[in-house]
mmCIF file of C-alpha atoms in Angstrom:
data_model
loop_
_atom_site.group_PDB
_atom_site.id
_atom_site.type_symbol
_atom_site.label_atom_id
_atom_site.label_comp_id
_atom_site.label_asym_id
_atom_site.label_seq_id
_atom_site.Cartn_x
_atom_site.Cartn_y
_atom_site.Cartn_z
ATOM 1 C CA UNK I 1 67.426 -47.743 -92.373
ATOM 2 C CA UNK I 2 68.319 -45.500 -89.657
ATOM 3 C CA UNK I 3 64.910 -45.716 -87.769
ATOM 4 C CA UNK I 4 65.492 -49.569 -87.870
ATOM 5 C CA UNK I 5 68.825 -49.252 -86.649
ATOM 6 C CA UNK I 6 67.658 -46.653 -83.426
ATOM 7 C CA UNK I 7 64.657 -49.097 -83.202
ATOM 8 C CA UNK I 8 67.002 -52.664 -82.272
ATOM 9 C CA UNK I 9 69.518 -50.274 -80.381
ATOM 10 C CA UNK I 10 67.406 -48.742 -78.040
ATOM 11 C CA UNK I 11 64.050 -51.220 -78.541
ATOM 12 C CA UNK I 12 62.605 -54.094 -76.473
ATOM 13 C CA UNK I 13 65.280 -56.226 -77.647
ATOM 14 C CA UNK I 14 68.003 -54.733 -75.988
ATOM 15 C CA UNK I 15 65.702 -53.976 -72.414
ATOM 16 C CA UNK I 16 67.251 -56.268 -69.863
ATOM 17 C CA UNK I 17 64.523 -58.388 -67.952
ATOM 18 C CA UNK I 18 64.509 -58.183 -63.871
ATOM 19 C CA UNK I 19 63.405 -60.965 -61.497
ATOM 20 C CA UNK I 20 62.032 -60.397 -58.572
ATOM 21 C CA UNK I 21 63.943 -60.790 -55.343
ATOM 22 C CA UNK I 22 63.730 -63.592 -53.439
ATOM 23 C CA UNK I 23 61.842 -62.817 -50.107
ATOM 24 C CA UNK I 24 62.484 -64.847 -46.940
ATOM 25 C CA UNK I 25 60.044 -66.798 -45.025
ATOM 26 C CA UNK I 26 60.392 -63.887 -42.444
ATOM 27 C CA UNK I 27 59.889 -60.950 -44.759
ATOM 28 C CA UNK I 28 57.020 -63.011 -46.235
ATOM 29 C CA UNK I 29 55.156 -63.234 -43.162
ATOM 30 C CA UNK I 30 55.904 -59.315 -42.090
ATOM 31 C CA UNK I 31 54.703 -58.098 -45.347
ATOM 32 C CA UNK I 32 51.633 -60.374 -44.933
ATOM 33 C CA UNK I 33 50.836 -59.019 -41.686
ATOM 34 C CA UNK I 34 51.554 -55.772 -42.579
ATOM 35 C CA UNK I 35 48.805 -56.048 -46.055
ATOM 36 C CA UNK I 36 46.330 -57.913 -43.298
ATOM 37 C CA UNK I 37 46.566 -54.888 -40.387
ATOM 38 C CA UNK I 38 46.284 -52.173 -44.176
ATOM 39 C CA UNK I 39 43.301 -54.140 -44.872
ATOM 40 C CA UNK I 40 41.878 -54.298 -42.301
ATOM 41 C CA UNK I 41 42.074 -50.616 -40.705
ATOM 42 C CA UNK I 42 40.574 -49.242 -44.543
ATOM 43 C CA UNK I 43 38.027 -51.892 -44.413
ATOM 44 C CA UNK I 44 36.970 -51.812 -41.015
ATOM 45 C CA UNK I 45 36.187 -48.243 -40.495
ATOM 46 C CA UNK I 46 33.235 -47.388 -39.139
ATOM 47 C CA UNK I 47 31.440 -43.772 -39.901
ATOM 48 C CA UNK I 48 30.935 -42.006 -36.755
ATOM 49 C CA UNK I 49 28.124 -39.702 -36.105
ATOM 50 C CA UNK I 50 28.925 -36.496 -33.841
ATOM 51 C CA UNK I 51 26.058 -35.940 -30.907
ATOM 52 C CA UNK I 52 23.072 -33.911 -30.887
ATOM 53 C CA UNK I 53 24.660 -31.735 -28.190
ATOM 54 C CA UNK I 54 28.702 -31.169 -28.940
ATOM 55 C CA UNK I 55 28.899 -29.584 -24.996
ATOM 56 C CA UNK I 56 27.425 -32.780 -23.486
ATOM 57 C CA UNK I 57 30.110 -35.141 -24.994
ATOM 58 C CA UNK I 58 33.147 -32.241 -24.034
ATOM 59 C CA UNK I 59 31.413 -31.792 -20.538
ATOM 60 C CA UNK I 60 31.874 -35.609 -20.225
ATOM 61 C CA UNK I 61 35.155 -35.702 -21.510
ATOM 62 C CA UNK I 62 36.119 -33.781 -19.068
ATOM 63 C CA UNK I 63 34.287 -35.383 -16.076
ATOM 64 C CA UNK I 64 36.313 -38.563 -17.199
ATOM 65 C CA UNK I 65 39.504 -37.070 -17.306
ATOM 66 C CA UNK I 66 39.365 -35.309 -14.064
ATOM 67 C CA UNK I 67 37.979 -38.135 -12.535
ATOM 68 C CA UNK I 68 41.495 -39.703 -13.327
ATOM 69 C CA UNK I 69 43.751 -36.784 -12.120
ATOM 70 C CA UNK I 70 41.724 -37.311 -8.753
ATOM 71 C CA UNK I 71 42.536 -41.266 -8.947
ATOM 72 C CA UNK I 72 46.073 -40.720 -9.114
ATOM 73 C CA UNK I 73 45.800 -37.995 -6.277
ATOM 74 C CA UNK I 74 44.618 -40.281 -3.903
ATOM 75 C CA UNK I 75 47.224 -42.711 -4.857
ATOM 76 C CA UNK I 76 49.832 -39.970 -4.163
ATOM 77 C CA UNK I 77 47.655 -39.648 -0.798
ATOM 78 C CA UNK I 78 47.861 -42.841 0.507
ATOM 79 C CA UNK I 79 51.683 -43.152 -0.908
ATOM 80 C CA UNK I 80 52.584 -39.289 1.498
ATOM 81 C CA UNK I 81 50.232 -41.360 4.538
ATOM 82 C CA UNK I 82 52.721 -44.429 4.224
ATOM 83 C CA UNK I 83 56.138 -42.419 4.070
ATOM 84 C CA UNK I 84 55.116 -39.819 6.809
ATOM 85 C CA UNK I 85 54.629 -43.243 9.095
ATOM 86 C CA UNK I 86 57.503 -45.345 8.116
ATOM 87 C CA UNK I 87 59.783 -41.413 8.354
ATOM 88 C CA UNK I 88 57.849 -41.272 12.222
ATOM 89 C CA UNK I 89 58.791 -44.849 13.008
ATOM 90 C CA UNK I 90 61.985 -44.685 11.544
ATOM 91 C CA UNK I 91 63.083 -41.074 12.955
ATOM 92 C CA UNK I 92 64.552 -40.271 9.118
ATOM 93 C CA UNK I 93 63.940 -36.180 8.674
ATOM 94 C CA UNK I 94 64.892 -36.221 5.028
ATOM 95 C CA UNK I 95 61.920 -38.896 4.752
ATOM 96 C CA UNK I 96 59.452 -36.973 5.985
ATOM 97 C CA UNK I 97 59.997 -33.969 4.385
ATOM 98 C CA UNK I 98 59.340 -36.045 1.080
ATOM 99 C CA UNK I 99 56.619 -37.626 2.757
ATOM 100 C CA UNK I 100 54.643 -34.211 3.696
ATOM 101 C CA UNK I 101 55.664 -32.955 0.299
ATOM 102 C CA UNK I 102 54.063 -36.139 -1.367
ATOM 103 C CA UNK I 103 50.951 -35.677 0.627
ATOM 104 C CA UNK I 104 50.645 -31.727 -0.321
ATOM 105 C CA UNK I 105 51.057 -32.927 -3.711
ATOM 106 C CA UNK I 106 48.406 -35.530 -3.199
ATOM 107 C CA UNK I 107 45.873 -33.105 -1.969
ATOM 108 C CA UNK I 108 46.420 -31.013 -4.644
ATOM 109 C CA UNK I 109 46.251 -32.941 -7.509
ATOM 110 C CA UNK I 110 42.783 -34.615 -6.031
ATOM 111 C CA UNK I 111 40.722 -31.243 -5.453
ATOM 112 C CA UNK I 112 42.200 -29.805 -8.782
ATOM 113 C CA UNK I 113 38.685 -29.633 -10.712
ATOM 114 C CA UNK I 114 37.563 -27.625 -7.584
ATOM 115 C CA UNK I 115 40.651 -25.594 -7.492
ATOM 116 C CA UNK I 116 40.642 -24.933 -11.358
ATOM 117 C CA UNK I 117 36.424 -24.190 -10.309
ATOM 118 C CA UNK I 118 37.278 -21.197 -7.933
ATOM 119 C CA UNK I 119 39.822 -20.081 -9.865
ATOM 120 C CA UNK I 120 37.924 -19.348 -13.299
ATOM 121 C CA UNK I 121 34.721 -18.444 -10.657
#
């Protein structure tokens, strides 16, 4: 008699049954995307094989990444050319200071790989 009692107190008849929220068109479409973009990055992986030569691809690496540090020096070049002959024409000291200074920076930036080069030796 006791068991039975326990059993109806605390037993699936007295377990209170939850509906599920009510999602907006919104959150539908977010969660959606959101499964699609999961599915897709674990189903779309691709297995990668490494190089015979592990130097070759870090060698190249780095000839691509220099390659950009000397892109954006001569960008700073040009950019210290233009303000060191708008601070001439327009007599402003201040301006050419910052103009010089860009074009220092310029030159540095694009020989860096050599710099670094007869630095390490």
């Amino acid at each position: 008699m006791k068991f039975y009692n326990m059993r109806k107190k605390y037993g699936r008849q007295n377990q209170k049954k939850t509906a599920p929220q009510p999602m907006s068109s919104k959150q539908r479409k977010t969660f959606s995307f959101y499964a699609a973009l999961v599915f897709a990055l674990c189903m779309g992986s691709v297995t990668v094989y490494a190089a015979a030569d592990p130097l070759a691809v870090v060698n190249n690496l780095s000839t691509f990444i220099f390659s950009l540090i000397r892109a954006i020096g001569m960008i700073l070049l040009g950019f210290g050319v233009v303000q060191v002959g708008l601070s001439l024409k327009s007599h402003d000291p201040s301006q050419r200071a910052n103009g010089f200074l860009t074009l220092a920076g310029g030159i540095i930036i694009t020989f860096a790989k050599e710099i670094l080069d007869m630095i390490v030796g």
